Coordinates of C-alpha atoms and ligand atoms in Angstrom, one line a residue:
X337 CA -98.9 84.9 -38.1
X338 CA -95.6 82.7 -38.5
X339 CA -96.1 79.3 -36.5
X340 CA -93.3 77.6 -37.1
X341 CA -94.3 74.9 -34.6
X342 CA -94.8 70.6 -35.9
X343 CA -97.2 69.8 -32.9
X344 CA -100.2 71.8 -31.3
X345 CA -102.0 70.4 -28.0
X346 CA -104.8 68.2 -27.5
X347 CA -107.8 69.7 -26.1
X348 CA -109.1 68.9 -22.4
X349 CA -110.5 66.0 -23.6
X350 CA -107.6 64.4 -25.1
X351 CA -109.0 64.7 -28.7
X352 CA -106.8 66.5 -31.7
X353 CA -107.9 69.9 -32.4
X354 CA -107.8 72.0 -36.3
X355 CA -103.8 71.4 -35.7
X356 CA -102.0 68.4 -34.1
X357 CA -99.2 67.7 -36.4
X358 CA -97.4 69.7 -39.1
X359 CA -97.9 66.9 -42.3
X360 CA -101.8 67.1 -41.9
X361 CA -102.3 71.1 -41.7
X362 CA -100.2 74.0 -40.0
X363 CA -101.5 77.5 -39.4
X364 CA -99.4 79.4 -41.6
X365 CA -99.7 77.1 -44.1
X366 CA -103.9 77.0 -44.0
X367 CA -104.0 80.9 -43.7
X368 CA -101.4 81.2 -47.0
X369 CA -104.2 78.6 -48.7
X370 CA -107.4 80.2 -47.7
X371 CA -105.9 83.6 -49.1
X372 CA -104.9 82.0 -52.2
X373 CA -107.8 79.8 -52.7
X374 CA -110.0 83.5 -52.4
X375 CA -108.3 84.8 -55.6
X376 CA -108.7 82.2 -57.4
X377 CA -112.3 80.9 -55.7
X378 CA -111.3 77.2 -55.0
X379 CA -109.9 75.6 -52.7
X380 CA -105.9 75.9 -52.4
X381 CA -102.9 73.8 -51.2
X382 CA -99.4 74.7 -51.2
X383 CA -96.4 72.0 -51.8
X384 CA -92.6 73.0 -51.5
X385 CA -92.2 73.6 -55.3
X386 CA -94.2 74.1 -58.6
X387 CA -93.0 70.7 -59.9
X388 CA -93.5 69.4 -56.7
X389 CA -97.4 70.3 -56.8
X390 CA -97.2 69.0 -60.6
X391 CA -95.5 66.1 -59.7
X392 CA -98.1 64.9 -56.6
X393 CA -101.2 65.9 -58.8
X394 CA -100.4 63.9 -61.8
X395 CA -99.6 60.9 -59.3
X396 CA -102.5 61.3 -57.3
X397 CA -105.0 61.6 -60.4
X398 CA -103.3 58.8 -62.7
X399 CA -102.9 55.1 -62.9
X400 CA -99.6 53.3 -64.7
X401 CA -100.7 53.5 -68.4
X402 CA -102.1 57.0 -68.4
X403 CA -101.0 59.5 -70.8
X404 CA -101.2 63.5 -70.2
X405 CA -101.9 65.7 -72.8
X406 CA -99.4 68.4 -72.6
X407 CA -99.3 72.3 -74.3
X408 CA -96.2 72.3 -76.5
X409 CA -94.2 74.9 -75.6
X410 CA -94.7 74.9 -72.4
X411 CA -92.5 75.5 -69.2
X412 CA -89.9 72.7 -70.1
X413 CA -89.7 71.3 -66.9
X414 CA -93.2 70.4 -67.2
X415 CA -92.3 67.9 -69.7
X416 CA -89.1 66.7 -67.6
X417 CA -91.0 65.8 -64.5
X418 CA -93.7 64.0 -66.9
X419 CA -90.6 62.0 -68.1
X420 CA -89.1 61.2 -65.0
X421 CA -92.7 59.6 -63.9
X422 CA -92.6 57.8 -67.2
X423 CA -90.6 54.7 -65.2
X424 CA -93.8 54.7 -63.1
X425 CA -96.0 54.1 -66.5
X426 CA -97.2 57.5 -66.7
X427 CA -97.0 58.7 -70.4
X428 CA -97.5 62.4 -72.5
X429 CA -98.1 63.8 -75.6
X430 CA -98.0 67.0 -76.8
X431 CA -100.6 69.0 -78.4
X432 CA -101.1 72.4 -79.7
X433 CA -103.1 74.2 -76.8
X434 CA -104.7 76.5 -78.9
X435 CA -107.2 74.0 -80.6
X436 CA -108.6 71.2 -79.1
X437 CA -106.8 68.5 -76.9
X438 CA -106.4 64.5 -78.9
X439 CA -108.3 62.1 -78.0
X440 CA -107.8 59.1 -75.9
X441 CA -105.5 60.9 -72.9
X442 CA -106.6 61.1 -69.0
X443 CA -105.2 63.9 -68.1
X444 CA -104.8 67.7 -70.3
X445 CA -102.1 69.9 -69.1
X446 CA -102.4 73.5 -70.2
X447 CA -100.4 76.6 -69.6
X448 CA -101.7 80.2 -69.6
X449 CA -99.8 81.9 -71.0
X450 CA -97.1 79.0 -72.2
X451 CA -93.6 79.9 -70.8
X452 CA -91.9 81.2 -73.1
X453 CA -94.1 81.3 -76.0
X454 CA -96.9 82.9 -74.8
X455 CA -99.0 81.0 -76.6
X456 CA -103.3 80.7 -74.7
X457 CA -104.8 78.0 -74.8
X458 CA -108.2 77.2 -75.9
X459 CA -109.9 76.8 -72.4
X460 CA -113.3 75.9 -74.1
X461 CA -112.0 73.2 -76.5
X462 CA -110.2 71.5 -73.0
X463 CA -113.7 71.9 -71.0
X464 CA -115.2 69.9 -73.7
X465 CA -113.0 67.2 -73.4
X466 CA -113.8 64.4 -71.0
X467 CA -110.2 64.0 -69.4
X468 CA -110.0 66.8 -66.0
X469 CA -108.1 69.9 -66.9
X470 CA -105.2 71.5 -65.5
X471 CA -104.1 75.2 -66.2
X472 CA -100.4 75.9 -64.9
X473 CA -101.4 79.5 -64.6
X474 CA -98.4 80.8 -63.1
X475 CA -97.7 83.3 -65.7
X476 CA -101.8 84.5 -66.0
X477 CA -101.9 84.7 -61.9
X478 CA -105.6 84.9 -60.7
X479 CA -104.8 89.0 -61.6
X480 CA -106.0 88.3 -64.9
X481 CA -107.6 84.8 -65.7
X482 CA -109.1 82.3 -63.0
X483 CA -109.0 78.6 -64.8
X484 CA -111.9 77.4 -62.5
X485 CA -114.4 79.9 -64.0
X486 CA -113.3 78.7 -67.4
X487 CA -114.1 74.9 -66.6
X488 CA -110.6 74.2 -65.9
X489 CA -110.7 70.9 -62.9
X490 CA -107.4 72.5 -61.1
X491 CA -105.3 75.7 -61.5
X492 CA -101.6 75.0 -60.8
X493 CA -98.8 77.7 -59.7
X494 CA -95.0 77.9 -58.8
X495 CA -95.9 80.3 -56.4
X496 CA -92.0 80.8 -56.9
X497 CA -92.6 83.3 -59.3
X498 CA -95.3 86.2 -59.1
X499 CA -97.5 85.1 -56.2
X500 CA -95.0 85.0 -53.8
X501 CA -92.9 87.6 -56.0
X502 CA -89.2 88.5 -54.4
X503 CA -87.2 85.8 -55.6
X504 CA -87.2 84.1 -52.3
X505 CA -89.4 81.8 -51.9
X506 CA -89.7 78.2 -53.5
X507 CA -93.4 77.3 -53.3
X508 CA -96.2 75.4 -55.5
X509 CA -100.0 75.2 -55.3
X510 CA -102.6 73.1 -57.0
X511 CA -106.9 75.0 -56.7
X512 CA -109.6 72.9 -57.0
X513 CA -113.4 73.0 -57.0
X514 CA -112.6 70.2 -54.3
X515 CA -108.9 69.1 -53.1
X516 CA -109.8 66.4 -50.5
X517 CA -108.2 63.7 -52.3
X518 CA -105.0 65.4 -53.3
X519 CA -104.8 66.9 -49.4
X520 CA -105.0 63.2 -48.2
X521 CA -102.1 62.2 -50.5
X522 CA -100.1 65.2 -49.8
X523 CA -100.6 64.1 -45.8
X524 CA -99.6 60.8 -46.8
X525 CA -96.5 61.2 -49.3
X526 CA -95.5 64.0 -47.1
X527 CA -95.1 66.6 -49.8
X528 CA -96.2 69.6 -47.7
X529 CA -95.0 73.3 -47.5
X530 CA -93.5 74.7 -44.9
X531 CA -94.8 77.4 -42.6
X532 CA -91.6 80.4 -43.5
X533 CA -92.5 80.3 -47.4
X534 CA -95.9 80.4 -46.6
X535 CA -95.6 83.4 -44.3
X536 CA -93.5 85.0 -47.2
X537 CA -95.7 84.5 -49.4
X538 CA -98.8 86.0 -47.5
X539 CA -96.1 88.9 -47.8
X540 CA -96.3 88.7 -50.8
X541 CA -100.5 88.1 -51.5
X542 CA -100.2 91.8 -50.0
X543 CA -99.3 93.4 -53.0
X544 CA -99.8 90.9 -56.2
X545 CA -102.2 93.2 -58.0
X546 CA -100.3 95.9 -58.1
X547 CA -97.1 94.2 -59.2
X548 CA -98.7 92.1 -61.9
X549 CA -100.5 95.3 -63.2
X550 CA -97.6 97.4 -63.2
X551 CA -95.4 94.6 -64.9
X552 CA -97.9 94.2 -67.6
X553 CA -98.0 97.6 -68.1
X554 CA -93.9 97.2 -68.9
X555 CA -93.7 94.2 -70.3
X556 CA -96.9 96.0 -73.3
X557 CA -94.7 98.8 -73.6
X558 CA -90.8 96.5 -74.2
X559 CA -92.7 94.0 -76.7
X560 CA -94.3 96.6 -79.0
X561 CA -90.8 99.0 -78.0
X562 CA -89.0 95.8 -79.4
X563 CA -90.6 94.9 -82.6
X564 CA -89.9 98.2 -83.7
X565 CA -86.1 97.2 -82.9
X566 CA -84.1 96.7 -85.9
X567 CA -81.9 94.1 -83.9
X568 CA -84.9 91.9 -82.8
X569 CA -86.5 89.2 -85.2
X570 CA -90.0 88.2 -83.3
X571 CA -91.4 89.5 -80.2
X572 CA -93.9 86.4 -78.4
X573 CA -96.2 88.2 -75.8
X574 CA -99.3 86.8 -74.7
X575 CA -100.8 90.6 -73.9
X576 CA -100.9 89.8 -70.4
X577 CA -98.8 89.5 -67.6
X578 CA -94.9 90.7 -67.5
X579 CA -92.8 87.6 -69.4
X580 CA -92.0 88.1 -72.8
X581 CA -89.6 86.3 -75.5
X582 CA -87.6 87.7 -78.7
X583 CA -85.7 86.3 -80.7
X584 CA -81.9 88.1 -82.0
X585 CA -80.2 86.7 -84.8
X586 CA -78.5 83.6 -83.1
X587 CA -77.3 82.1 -80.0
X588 CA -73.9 84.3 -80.2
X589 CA -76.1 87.7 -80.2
X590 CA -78.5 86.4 -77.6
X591 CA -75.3 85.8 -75.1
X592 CA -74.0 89.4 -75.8
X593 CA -77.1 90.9 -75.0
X594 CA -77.9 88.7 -71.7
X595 CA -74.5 89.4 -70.4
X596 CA -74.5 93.2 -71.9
X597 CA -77.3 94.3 -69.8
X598 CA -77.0 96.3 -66.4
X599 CA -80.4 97.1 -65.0
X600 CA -81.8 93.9 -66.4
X601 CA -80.5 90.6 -64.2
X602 CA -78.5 88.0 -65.9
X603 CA -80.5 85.2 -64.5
X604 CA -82.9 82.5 -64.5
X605 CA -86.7 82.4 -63.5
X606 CA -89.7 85.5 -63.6
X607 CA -92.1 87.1 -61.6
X608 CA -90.1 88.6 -58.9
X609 CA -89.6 92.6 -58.7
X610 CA -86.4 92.5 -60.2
X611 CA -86.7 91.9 -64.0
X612 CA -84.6 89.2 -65.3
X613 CA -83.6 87.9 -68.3
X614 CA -82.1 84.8 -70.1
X615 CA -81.4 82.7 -73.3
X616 CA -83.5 79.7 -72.9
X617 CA -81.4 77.9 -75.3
X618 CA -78.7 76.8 -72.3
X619 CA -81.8 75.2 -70.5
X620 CA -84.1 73.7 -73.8
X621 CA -81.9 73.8 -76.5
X622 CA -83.1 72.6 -79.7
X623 CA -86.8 73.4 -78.6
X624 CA -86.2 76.7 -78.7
X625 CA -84.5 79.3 -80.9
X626 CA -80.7 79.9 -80.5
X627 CA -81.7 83.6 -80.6
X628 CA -84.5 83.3 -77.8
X629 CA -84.6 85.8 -74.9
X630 CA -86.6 85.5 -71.9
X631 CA -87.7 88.8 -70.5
X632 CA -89.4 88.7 -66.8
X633 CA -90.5 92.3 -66.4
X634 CA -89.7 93.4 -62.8
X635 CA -90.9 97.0 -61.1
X636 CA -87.9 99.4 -62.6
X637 CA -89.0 102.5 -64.7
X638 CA -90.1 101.3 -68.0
X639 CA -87.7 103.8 -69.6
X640 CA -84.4 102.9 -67.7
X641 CA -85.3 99.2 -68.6
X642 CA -85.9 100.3 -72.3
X643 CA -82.0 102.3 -72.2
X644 CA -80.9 99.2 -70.4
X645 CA -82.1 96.7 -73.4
X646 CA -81.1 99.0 -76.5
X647 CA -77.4 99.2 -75.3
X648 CA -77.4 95.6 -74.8
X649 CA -78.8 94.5 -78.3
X650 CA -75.5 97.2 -79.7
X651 CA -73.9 94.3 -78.9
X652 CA -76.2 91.8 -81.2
Ligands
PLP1105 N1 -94.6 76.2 -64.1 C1 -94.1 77.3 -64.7 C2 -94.9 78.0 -65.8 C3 -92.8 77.7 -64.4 O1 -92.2 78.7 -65.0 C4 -92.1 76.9 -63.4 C5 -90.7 77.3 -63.0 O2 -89.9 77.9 -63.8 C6 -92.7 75.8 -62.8 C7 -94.0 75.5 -63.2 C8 -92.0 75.0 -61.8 O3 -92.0 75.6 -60.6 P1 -90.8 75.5 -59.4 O4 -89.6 76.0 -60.0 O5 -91.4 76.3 -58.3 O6 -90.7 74.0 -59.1

């Protein structure tokens, strides 16, 4: 139920009941959490954004003169929020996540699968490690790999993208094995989620499985329908979930083809029902290929979003 209220009553007594003010706890909120925190068997909380959950985990587990060991490859805003904290003492290095993390860090930062490389991570090699472990697992979703049965400390999402799943909603949330101390420093910074994304994305808990199976079905079919492409040069996709990357000759044929297509959106993000696609190059440039294209498989017909890509790269 939507409860968009900030304050509930006091009971007969005058003491605070479950709810008393919005920044500690709202209903909407909690029932969005305990849904989530099912799938993925923890326990969940929701901020307004995905780099809003990264940014109060790492700020609420790390002391100036830290340093994060993060995936390379990885969702580049990852490493821009690390280096906006930087003025706060907070460092990172990067590290290949699919062998073990360096030594010497407080913090590992993995992604599963890496956005847009698709790279896994080695969750073993992380477990081993003494620093806690984070898995941004917003492109796995708990549809196919749960980070706290793999000895992963938290599992981080923008619940932007599939959980929540239509493209409107901006949402994050950190699971733990226990989130006490993060909850009390979310009450206390104030960076909580509102009850109407939350609400949304109950919504949109409703039908996860079957969109994140269906778009992994599509986005298996477009990556081995694509390396058999004469016009594409590599095809990155982790075997699960629906994002995928390839790579056309340069940046000049990868902006023909994003602005070529019809079906396919020319846009930004993934996970929602309408596939997407971009050239990552506008947003990471030299850390990526000119020629990279981001495909976010939505719920069209796998064939009409085949016909769709093959008259696009004509114009590679
Ligand atoms: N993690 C991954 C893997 C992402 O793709 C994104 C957004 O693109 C984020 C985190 C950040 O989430 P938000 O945009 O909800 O802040």
């Amino acid at each position: 139920m939507l409860d968009r209220s900030t304050i509930w009553p006091y009971d007969e007594q005058g003491e605070p009941r479950e709810f008393y003010y919005s920044r500690y706890g709202s209903p909407t909120v909690a029932e969005a959490e305990a849904r989530l925190g099912e799938l993925e068997r923890g326990e969940a909380l929701l901020f307004p954004s995905g780099s809003g959950a990264t940014t109060a985990l790492v700020l609420s587990l790390l002391e100036p003169g830290d340093t994060i060991a993060l995936a390379e490859g990885c969702y580049f805003g990852t490493g821009v929020t690390f280096q906006a904290l930087s003025k706060w003492g907070l460092h990172y290095v990067e590290f290949d996540q699919t062998g073990p993390p360096p030594d010497g860090v407080q913090l590992i930062w993995l992604e599963a699968p890496s956005n847009p490389y698709g790279t896994m991570p080695d969750l073993a090699a992380a477990a081993a490690h003494p620093a806690p472990v984070v898995v941004d697992s917003t492109v796995a979703t708990p549809v196919h790999l749960r980070p706290l049965e793999h000895g992963a400390d938290y599992a981080l999402h923008s619940v932007t993208k599939y959980l929540a799943g239509h493209d409107d909603v901006l949402m994050g949330a950190v699971v733990g094995a226990n989130v006490d101390e993060l909850r009390t420093f979310r009450t206390r910074t104030g960076i909580v989620a509102a009850p109407d994304p939350a609400w949304l994305l109950l919504r949109g808990l409703k039908t996860l499985e079957l969109r994140v199976r269906r778009q992994t079905e599509t986005a298996t079919e477009l990556a081995a329908r694509l390396r058999a492409h004469p016009k594409v040069e590599a095809v990155r996709y982790a075997g699960l979930g629906g994002l995928l990357s390839f790579d056309v000759a340069d940046g000049a044929a990868a902006r023909r083809v994003e602005v070529s297509t019809r079906l396919i959106v020319n846009a930004t993000s993934l996970g929602g029902v309408t596939s997407v696609m971009e050239s990552r190059h506008r947003w990471e440039g030299d850390r990526v290929p000119t020629g990279l294209l981001r495909l976010s498989a939505g719920l069209e017909d796998v064939d009409a979003l085949w016909a769709d890509l093959v008259q696009a790269l004509d114009f590679s």
